[in-house]
mmCIF file of C-alpha atoms in Angstrom:
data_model
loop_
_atom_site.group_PDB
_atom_site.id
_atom_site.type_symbol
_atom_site.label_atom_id
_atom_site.label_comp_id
_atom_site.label_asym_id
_atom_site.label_seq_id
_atom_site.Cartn_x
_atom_site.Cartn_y
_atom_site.Cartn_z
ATOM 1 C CA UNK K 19 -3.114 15.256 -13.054
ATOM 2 C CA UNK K 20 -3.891 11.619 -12.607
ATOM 3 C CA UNK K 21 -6.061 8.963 -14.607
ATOM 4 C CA UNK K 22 -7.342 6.049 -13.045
ATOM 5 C CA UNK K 23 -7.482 2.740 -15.533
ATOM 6 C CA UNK K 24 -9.203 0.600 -13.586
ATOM 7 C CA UNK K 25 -10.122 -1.749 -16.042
ATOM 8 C CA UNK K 26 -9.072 -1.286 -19.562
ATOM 9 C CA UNK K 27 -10.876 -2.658 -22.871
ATOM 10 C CA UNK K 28 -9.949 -6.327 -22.963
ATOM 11 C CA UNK K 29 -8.201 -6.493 -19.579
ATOM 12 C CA UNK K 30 -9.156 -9.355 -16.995
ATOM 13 C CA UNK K 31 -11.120 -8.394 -14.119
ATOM 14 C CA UNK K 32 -10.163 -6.482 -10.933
ATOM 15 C CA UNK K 33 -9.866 -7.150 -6.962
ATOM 16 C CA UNK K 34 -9.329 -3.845 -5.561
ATOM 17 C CA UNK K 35 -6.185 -1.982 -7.846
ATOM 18 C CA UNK K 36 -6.388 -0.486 -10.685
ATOM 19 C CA UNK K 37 -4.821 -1.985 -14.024
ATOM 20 C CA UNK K 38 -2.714 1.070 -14.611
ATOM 21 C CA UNK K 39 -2.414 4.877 -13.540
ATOM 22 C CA UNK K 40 -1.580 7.989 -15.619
ATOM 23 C CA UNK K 41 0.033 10.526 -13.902
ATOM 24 C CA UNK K 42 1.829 13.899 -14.932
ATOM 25 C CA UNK K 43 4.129 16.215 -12.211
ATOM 26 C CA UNK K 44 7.125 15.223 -9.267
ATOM 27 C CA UNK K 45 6.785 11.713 -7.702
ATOM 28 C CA UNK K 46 7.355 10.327 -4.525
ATOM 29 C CA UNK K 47 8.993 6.891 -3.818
ATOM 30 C CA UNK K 48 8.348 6.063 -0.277
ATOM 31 C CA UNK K 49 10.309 2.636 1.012
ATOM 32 C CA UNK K 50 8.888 0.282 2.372
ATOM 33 C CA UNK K 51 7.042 0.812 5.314
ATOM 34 C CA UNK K 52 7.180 -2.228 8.370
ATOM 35 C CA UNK K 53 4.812 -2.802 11.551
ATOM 36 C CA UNK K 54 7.416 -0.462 13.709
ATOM 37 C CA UNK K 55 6.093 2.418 15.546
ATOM 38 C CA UNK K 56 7.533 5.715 16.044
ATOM 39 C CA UNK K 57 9.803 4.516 18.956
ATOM 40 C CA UNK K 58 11.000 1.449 16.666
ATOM 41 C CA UNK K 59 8.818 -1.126 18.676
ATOM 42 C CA UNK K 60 6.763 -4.017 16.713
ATOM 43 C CA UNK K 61 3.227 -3.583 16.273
ATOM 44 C CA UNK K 62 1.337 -6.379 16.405
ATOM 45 C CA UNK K 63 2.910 -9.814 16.712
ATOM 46 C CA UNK K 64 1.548 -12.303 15.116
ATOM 47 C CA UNK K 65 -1.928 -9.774 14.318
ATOM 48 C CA UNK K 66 -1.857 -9.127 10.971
ATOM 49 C CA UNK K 67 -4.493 -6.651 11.205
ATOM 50 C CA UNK K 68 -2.627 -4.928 13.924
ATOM 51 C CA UNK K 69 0.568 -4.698 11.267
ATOM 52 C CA UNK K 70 -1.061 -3.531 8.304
ATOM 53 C CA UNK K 71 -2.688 -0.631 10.104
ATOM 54 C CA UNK K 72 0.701 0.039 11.590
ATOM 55 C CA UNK K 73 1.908 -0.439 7.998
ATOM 56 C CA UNK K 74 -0.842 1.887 6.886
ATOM 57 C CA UNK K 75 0.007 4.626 9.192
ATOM 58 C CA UNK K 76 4.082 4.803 8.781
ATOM 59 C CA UNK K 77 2.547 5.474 5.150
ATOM 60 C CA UNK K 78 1.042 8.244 5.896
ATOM 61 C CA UNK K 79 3.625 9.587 8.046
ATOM 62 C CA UNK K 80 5.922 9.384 4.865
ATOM 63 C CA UNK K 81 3.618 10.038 2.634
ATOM 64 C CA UNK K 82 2.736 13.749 4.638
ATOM 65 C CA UNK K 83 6.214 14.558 5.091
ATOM 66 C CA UNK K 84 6.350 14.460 1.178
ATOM 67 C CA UNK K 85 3.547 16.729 0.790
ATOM 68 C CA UNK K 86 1.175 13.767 -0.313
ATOM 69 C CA UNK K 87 -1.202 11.544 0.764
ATOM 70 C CA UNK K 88 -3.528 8.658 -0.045
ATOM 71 C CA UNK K 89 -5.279 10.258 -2.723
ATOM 72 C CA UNK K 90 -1.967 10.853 -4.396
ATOM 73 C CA UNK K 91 -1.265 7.200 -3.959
ATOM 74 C CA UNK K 92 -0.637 5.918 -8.075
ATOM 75 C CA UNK K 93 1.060 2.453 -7.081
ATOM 76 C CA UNK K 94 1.306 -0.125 -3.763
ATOM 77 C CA UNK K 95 3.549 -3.062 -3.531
ATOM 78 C CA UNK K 96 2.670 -5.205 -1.099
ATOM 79 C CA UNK K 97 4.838 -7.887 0.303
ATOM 80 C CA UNK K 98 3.163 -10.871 2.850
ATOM 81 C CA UNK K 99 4.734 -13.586 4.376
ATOM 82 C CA UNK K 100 1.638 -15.588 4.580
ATOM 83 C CA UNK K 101 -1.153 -15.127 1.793
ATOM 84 C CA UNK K 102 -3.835 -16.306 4.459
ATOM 85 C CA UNK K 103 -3.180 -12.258 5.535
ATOM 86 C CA UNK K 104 -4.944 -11.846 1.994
ATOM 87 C CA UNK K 105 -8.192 -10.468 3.593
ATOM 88 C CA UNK K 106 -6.608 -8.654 6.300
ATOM 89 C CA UNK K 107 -4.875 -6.470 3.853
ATOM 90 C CA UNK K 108 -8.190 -5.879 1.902
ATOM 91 C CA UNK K 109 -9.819 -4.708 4.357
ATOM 92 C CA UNK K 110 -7.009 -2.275 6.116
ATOM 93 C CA UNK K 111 -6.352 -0.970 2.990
ATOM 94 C CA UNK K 112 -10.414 -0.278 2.301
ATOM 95 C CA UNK K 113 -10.014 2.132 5.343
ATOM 96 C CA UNK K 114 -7.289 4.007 4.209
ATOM 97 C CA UNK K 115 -7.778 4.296 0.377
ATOM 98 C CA UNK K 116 -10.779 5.314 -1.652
ATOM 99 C CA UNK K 117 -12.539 2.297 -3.331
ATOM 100 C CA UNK K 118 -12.860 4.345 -6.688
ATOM 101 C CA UNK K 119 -9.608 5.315 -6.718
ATOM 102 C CA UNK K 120 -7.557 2.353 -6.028
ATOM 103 C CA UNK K 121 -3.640 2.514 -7.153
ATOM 104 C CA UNK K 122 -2.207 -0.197 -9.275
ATOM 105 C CA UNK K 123 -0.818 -2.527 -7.152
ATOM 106 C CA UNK K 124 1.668 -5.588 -6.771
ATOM 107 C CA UNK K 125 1.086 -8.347 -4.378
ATOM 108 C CA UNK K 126 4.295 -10.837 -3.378
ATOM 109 C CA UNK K 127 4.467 -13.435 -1.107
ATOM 110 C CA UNK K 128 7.781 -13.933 0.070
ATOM 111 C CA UNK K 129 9.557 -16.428 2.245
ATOM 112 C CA UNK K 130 10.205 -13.497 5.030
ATOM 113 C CA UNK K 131 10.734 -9.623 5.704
ATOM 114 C CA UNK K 132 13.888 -8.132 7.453
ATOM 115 C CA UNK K 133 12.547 -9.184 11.080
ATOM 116 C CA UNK K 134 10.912 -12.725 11.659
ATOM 117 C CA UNK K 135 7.690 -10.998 13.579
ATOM 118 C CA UNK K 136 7.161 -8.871 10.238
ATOM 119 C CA UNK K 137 3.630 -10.029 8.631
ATOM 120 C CA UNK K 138 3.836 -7.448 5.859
ATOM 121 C CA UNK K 139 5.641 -4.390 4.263
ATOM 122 C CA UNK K 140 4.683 -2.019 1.976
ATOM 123 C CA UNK K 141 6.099 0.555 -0.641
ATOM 124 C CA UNK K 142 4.170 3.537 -2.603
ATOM 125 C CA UNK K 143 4.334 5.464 -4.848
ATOM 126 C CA UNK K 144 2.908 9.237 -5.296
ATOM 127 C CA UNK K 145 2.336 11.600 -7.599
ATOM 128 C CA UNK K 146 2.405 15.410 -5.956
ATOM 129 C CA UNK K 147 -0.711 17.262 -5.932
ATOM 130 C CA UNK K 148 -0.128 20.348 -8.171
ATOM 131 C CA UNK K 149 2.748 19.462 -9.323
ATOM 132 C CA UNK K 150 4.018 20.738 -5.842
ATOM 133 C CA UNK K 151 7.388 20.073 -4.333
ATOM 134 C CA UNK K 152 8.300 19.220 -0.866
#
């Protein structure tokens, strides 16, 4: 079972997360995911649009493997070297997760990821439908 809090009596407002989410049943901690593809190659240099759908997709990858998806998505945290990627990761993200739904999430700008042509990574966490295990 999970409870979205989007915005809770007396909290300030909301930009796409929730506040907090309530979850019962086996987790999944995925790591965080880089613009890599399948064969280890960069996605995108220097397109942060490009990245975060790369990001977006080694997600799901991880995510399936685990017996989850999206939808069992109850926290992000997002790291970006530049904030100006802001939008970028809005909007990526608005593809992949439902609007009413939204995990909580972190956002952290940092001075740089483990390669200097990484725009963004990302770690999740799930919560298994069903309690299932994978």
């Amino acid at each position: 079972m999970m409870q979205h809090h989007l915005r809770p009596a007396g909290s300030p407002p909301v930009n796409g997360y929730s506040h907090a989410v309530s979850f019962t049943g086996p987790t999944v901690a995925v790591s965080g995911q880089v613009p890599v593809d399948a064969d280890g190659q960069l996605v995108g240099e220097g397109d942060p649009v490009a990245q975060l759908r790369q990001v977006f997709a080694n997600l799901a990858t991880a995510l399936g493997a685990a017996g989850a998806g999206f939808a069992d998505v109850v926290k992000l945290t997002v790291f970006l070297v530049d904030l100006a990627d802001l939008p970028a990761f809005r909007q990526v993200r608005d593809e992949f997760l439902d609007a009413e739904r939204l995990p909580a999430c972190s956002l952290v700008q940092v001075v740089g990821l483990v390669h200097p042509a990484f725009r963004v990574e990302i770690e999740a966490w799930a919560a298994l439908p069903g309690g299932a295990t994978a």
